[in-house]
Coordinates of C-alpha atoms in Angstrom, one line a residue:
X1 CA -147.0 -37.6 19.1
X2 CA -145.8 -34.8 16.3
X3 CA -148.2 -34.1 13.3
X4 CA -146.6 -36.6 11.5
X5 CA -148.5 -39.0 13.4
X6 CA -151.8 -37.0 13.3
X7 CA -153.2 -40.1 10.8
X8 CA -151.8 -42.9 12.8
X9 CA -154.2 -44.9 14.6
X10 CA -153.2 -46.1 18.5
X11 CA -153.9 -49.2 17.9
X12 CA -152.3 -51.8 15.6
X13 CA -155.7 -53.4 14.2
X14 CA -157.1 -51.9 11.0
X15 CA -159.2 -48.2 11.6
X16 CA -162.3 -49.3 13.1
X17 CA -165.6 -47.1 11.2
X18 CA -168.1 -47.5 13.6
X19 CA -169.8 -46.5 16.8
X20 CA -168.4 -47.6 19.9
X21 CA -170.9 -50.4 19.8
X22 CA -170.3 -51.7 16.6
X23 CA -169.6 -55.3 16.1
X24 CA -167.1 -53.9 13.1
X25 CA -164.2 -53.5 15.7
X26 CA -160.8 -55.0 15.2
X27 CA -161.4 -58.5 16.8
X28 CA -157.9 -58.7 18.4
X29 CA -159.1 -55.7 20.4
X30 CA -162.3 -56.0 21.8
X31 CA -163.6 -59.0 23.5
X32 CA -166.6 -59.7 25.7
X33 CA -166.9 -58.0 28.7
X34 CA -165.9 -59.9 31.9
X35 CA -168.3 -60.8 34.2
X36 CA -168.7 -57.4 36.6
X37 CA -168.5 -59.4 39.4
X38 CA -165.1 -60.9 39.5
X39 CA -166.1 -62.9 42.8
X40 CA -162.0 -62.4 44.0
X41 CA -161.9 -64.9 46.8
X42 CA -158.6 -62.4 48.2
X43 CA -159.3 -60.0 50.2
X44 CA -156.4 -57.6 49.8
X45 CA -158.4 -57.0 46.3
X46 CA -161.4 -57.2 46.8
X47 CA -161.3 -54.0 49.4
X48 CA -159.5 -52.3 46.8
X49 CA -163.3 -52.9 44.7
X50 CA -164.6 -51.1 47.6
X51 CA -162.4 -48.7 47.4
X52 CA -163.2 -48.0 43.7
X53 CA -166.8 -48.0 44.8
X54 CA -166.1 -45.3 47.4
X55 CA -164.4 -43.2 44.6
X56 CA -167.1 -43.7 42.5
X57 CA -169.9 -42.4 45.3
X58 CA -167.3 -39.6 45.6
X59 CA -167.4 -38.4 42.5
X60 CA -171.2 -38.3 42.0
X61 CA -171.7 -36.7 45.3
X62 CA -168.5 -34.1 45.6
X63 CA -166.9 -33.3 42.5
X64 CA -164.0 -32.0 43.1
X65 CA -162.3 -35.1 44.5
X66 CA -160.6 -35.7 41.6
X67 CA -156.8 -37.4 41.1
X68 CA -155.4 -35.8 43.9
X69 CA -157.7 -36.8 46.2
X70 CA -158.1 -40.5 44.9
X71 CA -154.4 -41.2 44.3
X72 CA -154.2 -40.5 48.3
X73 CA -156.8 -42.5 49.5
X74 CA -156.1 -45.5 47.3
X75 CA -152.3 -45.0 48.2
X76 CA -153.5 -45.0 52.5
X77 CA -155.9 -48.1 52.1
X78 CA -153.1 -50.6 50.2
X79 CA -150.4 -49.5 52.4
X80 CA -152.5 -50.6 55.4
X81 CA -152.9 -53.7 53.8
X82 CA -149.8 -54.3 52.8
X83 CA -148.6 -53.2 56.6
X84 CA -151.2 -56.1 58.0
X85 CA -150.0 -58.3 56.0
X86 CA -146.2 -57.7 56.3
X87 CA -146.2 -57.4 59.9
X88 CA -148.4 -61.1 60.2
X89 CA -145.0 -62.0 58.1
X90 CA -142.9 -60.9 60.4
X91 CA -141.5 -58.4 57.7
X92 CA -141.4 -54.5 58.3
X93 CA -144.7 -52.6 57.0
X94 CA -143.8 -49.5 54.0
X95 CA -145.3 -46.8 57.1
X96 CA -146.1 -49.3 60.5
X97 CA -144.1 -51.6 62.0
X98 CA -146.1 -53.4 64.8
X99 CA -145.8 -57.0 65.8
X100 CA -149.1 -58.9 65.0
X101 CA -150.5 -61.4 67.5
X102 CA -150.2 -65.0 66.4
X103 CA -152.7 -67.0 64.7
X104 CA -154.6 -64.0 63.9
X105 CA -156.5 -64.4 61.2
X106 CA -155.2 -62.3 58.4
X107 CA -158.6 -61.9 56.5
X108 CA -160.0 -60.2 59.3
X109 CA -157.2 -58.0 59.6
X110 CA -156.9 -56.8 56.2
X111 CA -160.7 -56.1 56.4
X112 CA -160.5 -54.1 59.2
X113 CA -157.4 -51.8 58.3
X114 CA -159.3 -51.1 54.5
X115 CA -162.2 -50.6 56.0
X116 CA -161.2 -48.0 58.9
X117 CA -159.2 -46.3 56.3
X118 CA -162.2 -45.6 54.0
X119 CA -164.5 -44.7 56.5
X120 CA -161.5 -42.0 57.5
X121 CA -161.6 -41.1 53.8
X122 CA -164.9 -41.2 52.6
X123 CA -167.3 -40.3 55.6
X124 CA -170.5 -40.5 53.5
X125 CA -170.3 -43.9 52.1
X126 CA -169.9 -45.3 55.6
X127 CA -172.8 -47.1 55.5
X128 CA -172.0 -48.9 52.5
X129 CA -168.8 -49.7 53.8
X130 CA -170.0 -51.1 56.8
X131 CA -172.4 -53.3 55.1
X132 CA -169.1 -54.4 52.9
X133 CA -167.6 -55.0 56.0
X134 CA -170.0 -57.1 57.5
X135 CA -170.5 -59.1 54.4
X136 CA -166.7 -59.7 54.6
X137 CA -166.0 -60.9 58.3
X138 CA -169.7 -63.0 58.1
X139 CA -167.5 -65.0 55.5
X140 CA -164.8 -65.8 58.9
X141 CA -165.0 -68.5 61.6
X142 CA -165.5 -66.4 64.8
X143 CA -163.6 -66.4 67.7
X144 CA -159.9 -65.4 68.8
X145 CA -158.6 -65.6 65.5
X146 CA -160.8 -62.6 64.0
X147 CA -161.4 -60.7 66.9
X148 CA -157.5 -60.2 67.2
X149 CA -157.4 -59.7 63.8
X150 CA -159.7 -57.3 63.6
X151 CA -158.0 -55.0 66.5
X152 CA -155.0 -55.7 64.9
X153 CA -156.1 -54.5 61.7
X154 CA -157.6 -51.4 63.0
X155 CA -154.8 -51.0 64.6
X156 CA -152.6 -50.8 61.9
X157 CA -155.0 -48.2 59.8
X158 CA -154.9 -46.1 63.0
X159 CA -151.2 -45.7 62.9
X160 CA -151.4 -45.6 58.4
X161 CA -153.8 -42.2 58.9
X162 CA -151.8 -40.5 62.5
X163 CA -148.5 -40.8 59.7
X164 CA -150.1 -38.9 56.6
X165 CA -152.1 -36.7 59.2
X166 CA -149.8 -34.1 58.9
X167 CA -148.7 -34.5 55.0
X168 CA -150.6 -31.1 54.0
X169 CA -153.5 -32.3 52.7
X170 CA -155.9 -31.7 54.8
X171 CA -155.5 -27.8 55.3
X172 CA -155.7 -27.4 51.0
X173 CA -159.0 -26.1 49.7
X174 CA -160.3 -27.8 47.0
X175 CA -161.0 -25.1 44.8
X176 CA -159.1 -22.0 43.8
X177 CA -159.1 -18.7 41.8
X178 CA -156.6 -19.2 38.9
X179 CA -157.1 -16.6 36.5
X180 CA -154.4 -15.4 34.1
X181 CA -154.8 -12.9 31.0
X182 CA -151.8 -12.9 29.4
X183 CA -151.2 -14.9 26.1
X184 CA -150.8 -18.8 27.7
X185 CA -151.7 -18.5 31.1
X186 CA -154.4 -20.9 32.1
X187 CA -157.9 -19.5 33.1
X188 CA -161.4 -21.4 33.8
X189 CA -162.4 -23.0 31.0
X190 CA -166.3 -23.2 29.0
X191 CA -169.0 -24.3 29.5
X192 CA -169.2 -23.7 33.3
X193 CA -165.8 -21.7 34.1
X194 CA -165.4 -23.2 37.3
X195 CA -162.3 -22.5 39.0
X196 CA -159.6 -25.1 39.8
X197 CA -159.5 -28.0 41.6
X198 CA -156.6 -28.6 44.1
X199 CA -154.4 -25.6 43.2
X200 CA -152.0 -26.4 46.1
X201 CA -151.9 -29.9 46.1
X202 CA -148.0 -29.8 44.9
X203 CA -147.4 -29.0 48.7
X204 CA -148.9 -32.4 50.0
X205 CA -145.4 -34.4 51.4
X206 CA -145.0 -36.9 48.5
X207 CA -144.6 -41.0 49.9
X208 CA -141.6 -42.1 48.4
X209 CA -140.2 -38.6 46.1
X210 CA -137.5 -36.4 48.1
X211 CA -140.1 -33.5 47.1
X212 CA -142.6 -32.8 44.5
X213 CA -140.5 -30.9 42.5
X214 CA -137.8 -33.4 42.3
X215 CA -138.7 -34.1 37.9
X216 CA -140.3 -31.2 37.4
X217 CA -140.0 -30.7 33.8
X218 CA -138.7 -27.4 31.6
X219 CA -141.7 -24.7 30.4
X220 CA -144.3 -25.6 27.7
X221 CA -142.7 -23.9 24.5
X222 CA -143.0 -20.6 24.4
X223 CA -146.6 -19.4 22.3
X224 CA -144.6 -17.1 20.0
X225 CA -142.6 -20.6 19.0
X226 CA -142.8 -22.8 15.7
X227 CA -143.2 -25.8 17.8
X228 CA -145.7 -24.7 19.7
X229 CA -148.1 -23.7 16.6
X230 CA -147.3 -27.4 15.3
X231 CA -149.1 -28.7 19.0
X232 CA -151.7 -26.1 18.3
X233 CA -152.4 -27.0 14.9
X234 CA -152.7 -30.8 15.5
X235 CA -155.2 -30.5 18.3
X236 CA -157.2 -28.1 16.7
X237 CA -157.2 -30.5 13.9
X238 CA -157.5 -33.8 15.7
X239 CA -159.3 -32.3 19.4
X240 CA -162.3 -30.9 17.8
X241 CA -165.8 -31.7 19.0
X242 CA -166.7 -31.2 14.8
X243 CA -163.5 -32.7 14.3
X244 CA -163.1 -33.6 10.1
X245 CA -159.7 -35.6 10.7
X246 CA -159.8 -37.7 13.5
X247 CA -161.1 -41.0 12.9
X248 CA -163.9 -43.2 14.8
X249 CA -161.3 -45.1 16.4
X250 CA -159.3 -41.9 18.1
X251 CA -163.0 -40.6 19.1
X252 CA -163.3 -44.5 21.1
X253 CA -159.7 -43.8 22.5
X254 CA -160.6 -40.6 24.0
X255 CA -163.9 -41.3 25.4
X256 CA -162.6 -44.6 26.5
X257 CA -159.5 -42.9 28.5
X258 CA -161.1 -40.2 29.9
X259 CA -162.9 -41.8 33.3
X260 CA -164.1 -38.4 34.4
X261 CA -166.9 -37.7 36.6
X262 CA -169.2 -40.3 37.8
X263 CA -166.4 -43.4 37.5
X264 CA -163.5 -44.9 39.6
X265 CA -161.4 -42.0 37.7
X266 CA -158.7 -41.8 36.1
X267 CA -156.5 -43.7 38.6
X268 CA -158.9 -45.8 39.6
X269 CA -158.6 -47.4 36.6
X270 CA -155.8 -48.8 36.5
X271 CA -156.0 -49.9 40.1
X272 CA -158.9 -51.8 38.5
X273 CA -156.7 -53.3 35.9
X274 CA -154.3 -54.4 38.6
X275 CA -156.7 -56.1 40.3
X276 CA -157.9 -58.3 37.4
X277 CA -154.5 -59.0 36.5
X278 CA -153.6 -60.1 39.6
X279 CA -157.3 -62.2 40.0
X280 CA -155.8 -64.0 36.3
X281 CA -152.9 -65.1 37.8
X282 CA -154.0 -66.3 40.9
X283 CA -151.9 -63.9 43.0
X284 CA -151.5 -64.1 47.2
X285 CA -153.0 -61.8 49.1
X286 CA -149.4 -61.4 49.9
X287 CA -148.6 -60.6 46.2
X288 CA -151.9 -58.3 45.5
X289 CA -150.8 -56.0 48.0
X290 CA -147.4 -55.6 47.6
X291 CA -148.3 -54.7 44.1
X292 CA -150.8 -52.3 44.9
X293 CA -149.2 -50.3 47.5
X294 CA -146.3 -49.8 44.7
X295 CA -148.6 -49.0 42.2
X296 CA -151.1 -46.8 44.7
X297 CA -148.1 -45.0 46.5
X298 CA -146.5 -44.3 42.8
X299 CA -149.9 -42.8 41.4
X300 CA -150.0 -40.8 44.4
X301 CA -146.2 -39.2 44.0
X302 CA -146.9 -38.9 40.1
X303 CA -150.2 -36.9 40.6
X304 CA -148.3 -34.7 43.5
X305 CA -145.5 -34.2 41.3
X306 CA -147.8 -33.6 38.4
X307 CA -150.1 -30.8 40.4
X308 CA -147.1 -29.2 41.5
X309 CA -146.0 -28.8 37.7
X310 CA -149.4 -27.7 36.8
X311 CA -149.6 -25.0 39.8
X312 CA -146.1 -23.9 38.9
X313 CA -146.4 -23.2 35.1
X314 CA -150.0 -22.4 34.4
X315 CA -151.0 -23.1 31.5
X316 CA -153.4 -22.3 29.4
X317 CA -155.7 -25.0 27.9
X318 CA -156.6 -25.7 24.2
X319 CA -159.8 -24.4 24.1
X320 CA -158.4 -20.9 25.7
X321 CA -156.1 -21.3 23.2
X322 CA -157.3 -21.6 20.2
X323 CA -160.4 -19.0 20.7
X324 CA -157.7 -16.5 21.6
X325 CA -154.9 -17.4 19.2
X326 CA -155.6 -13.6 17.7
X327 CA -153.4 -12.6 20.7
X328 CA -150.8 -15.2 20.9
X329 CA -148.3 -13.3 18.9
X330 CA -148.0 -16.1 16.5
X331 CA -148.8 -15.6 12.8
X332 CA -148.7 -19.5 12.6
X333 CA -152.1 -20.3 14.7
X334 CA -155.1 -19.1 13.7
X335 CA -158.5 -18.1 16.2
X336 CA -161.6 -19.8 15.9
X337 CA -163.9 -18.2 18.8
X338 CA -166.5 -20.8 18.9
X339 CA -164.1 -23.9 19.0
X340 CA -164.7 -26.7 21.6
X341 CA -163.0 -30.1 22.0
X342 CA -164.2 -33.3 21.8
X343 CA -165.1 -33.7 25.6
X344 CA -167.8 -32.0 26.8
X345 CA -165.7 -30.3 29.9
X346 CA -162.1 -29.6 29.7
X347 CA -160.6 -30.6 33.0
X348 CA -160.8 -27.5 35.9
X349 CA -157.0 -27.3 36.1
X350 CA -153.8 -26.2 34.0
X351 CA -152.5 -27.8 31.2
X352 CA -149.0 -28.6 31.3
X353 CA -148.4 -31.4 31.7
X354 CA -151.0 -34.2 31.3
X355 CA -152.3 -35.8 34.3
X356 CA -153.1 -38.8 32.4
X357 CA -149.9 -39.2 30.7
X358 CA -148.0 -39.0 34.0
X359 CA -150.4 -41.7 35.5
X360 CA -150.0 -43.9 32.6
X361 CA -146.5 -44.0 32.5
X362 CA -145.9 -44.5 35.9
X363 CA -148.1 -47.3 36.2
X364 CA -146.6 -49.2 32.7
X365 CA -143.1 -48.9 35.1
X366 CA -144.5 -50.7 38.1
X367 CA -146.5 -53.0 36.5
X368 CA -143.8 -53.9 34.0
X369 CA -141.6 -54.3 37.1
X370 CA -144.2 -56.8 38.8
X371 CA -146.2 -58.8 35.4
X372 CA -143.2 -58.2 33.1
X373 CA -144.2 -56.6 29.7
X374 CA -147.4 -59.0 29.3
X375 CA -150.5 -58.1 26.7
X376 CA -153.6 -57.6 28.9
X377 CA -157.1 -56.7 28.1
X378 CA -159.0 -53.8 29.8
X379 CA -162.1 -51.9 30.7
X380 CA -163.8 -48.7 31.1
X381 CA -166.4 -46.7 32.9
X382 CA -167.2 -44.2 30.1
X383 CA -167.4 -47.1 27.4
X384 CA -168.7 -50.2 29.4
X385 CA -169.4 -52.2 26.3
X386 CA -165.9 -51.8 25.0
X387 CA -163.1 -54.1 26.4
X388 CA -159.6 -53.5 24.6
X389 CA -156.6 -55.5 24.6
X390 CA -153.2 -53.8 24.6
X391 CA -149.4 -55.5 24.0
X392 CA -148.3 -54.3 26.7
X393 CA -148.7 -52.0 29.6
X394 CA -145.9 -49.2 27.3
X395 CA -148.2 -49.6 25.0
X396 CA -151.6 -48.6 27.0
X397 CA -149.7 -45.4 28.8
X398 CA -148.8 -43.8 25.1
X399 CA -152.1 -44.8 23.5
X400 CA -153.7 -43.0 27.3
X401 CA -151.3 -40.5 26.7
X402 CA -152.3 -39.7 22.7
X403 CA -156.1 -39.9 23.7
X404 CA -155.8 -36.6 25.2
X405 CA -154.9 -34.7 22.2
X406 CA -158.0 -36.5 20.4
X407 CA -159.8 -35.7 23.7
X408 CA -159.0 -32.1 22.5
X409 CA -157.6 -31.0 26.4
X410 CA -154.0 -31.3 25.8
X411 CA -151.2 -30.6 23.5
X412 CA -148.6 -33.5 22.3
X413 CA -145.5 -31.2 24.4
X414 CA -147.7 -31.5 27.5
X415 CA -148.5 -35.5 26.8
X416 CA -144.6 -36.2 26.3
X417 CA -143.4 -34.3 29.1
X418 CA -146.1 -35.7 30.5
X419 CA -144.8 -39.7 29.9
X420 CA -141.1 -38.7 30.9
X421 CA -142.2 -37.5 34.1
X422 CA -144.5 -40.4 35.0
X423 CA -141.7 -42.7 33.7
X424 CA -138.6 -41.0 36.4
X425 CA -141.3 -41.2 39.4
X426 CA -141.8 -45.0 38.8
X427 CA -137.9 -45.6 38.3
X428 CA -137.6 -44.1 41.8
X429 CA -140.9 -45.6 43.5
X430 CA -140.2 -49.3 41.8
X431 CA -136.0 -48.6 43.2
X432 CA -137.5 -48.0 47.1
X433 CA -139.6 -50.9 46.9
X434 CA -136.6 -52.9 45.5
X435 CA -134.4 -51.6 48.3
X436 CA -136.7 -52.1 51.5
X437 CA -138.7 -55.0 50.6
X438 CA -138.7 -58.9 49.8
X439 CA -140.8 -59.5 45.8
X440 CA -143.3 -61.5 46.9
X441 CA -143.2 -64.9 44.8
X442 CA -146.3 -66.3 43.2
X443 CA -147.4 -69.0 46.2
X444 CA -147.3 -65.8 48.6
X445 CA -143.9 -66.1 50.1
X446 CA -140.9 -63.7 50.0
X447 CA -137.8 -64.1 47.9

């Protein structure tokens, strides 16, 4: 992700030259959209739709539940599905153990345990998630089955939210002052300066990580250093919102990654592209949530692990940077005081490293792990009309990873460290589930 790459396009299809509408575009990378109304007859992902919908209704409504906050929740509701369904099994659960009734109807079960786990969550989209609720058990036979099911279920989410009740992350504020002057240290950002979202949420207790500092990466190069005027230089170059060198199809690649306000976020996402995945295949309910708690409960770690890096170092963004490069002590980088990046808001928290670089990375492990290295097509919120098609899931996390120096909010050292870190949290999160659970096999049972 060095300026010798500064030309290179993410994607292996010739440059695309048009808008992101533009029937131009490579055809082996954009296809038409699927129907957005997958109609999953599974109920371990479709609850993990309404949990995207939640996270969507959060993000118009409150802001500042960004990746931290998400990651969390998303982690909570797939472990409680995944503890239903282990414990109907006769398996142990990844946080509860509890022996379910017989007979109960697992449907019912799973429904109840998403659904008490996002009303926990997201208080202000209750009534949406009852009505989700109700649509779902209308869809069971009543009687002994459900209602056990449903208590069991409930149960089960009870016991998922008393465990992470005391992981920390309920006594964080949201927002915080962090407000350096010196050359590299981060400060609030233009146009709105707001200050920083989740300062503290390195202290949360991490799922499956001994601690959130446990790959904690070296400091950012130094702002006096050669290598660090070659990162400035390219997403000056590149990051611009006036930008002379990047080409159409790095503009599609940042909007495209960037799921910011407004959308399922950025780890939503690929909790979306799980889902279909799985839905493609065919995939148990069994299957679906076994995958999703590792990928959920990763994302989770990852983003803990990432905010604790972020609190810890600091840094300054681009835009800081390059308007204040007179100061920087480096002859190599020169100022421009009016530049902005391609995004209309930089991201209200440090730099270093790159939230989605960490995300992406950690999910190409897991997935990986559970599809193998399959090509896969995928959506997004911020360019609904553009459906892309990647090799494989390496592939997606370093394209995700580059769109954020084209994105002009990150530099390629914080985008690497970014992809190594993401990377050692999956090895370890993919190793527990290895260790303490049964794979799934493809007609639901464990091997």
């Amino acid at each position: 992700m060095r300026s010798d790459r500064w030309d290179s396009s993410p994607f292996s299809a010739e440059a695309w030259r048009g808008p992101p509408g533009d029937e131009r575009a490579p055809p082996d990378r954009r296809h038409d959209a699927p129907d957005p109304d997958p109609g999953f007859d599974n109920a371990v992902l479709d609850w993990n739709q309404i949990a995207l919908d939640a996270i969507r209704h959060a993000s118009i409504t409150n802001p500042p539940e960004d990746a931290p906050y998400v990651s969390r929740a998303l982690a909570m509701q797939s472990i409680a599905m995944f503890d239903v369904l282990q414990a109907i099994a006769d398996r142990p659960g990844f946080l509860v153990s509890l022996d379910a009734p017989a007979g109960i109807s697992a449907d019912a079960a799973v429904s109840a345990a998403a659904h008490e786990i996002l009303v926990e969550l997201f208080p202000d989209y209750r009534r949406a998630l009852d009505r989700a609720y109700e649509a779902r058990l209308d869809e069971i036979r009543d009687g002994r089955a459900e209602d056990q099911g449903i208590a069991f279920g409930t149960k089960v989410a009870e016991a998922v939210i008393a465990a992470r009740a005391d992981d920390g992350s309920e006594e964080l504020a949201h927002l915080g002052l962090v407000a350096g002057h010196e050359p590299g240290e981060y400060r609030p950002t233009p146009p709105d300066y707001t200050l920083a979202i989740q300062p503290d949420w390195g202290d949360v207790k991490p799922f499956v990580l001994a601690s959130a500092d446990q790959f904690r990466p070296g400091p950012p190069p130094d702002v006096t250093s050669a290598a660090y005027a070659e990162d400035f230089r390219q997403v000056k170059a590149l990051g611009a919102v006036d930008s002379q060198v990047r080409t159409p199809e790095q503009t599609l690649s940042a909007l495209w990654w960037s799921n910011d306000e407004d959308s399922y976020t950025r780890v939503g996402q690929w909790s979306d592209i799980a889902d279909h995945i799985l839905a493609e295949q065919g995939r148990s309910p069994l299957e679906s949530a076994y995958l999703l708690t590792m990928l959920n409960v990763g994302l989770a770690d990852a983003i803990t692990a990432c905010w604790e890096t972020k609190y810890h170092y600091e840094a300054w963004r681009p835009v800081t940077a390059i308007r204040e490069a007179g100061e920087d002590g480096n002859r190599a980088t020169r100022p421009d005081p009016d530049w902005l990046p391609l995004l209309p808001a930089t991201p209200d928290h440090p730099e270093y490293t790159s939230g989605h670089s960490v995300i992406g990375a950690l999910a190409a492990k897991v997935m990986t792990d559970f599809f193998g290295p399959i090509p896969f097509s995928a959506t997004s919120e911020t360019v609904p009309d553009v459906v892309l098609r990647f090799d494989d899931f390496d592939a997606a996390a370093r394209e995700e990873a580059m769109s954020r120096i084209y994105a002009g909010v990150h530099f390629a050292y914080s985008t690497e460290a970014g992809l190594v870190m993401g990377a050692q949290v999956g090895d370890v999160v993919v190793d527990a589930f290895h260790e303490r659970f049964d794979v799934p096999s493809r007609d639901g049972h464990m091997v």
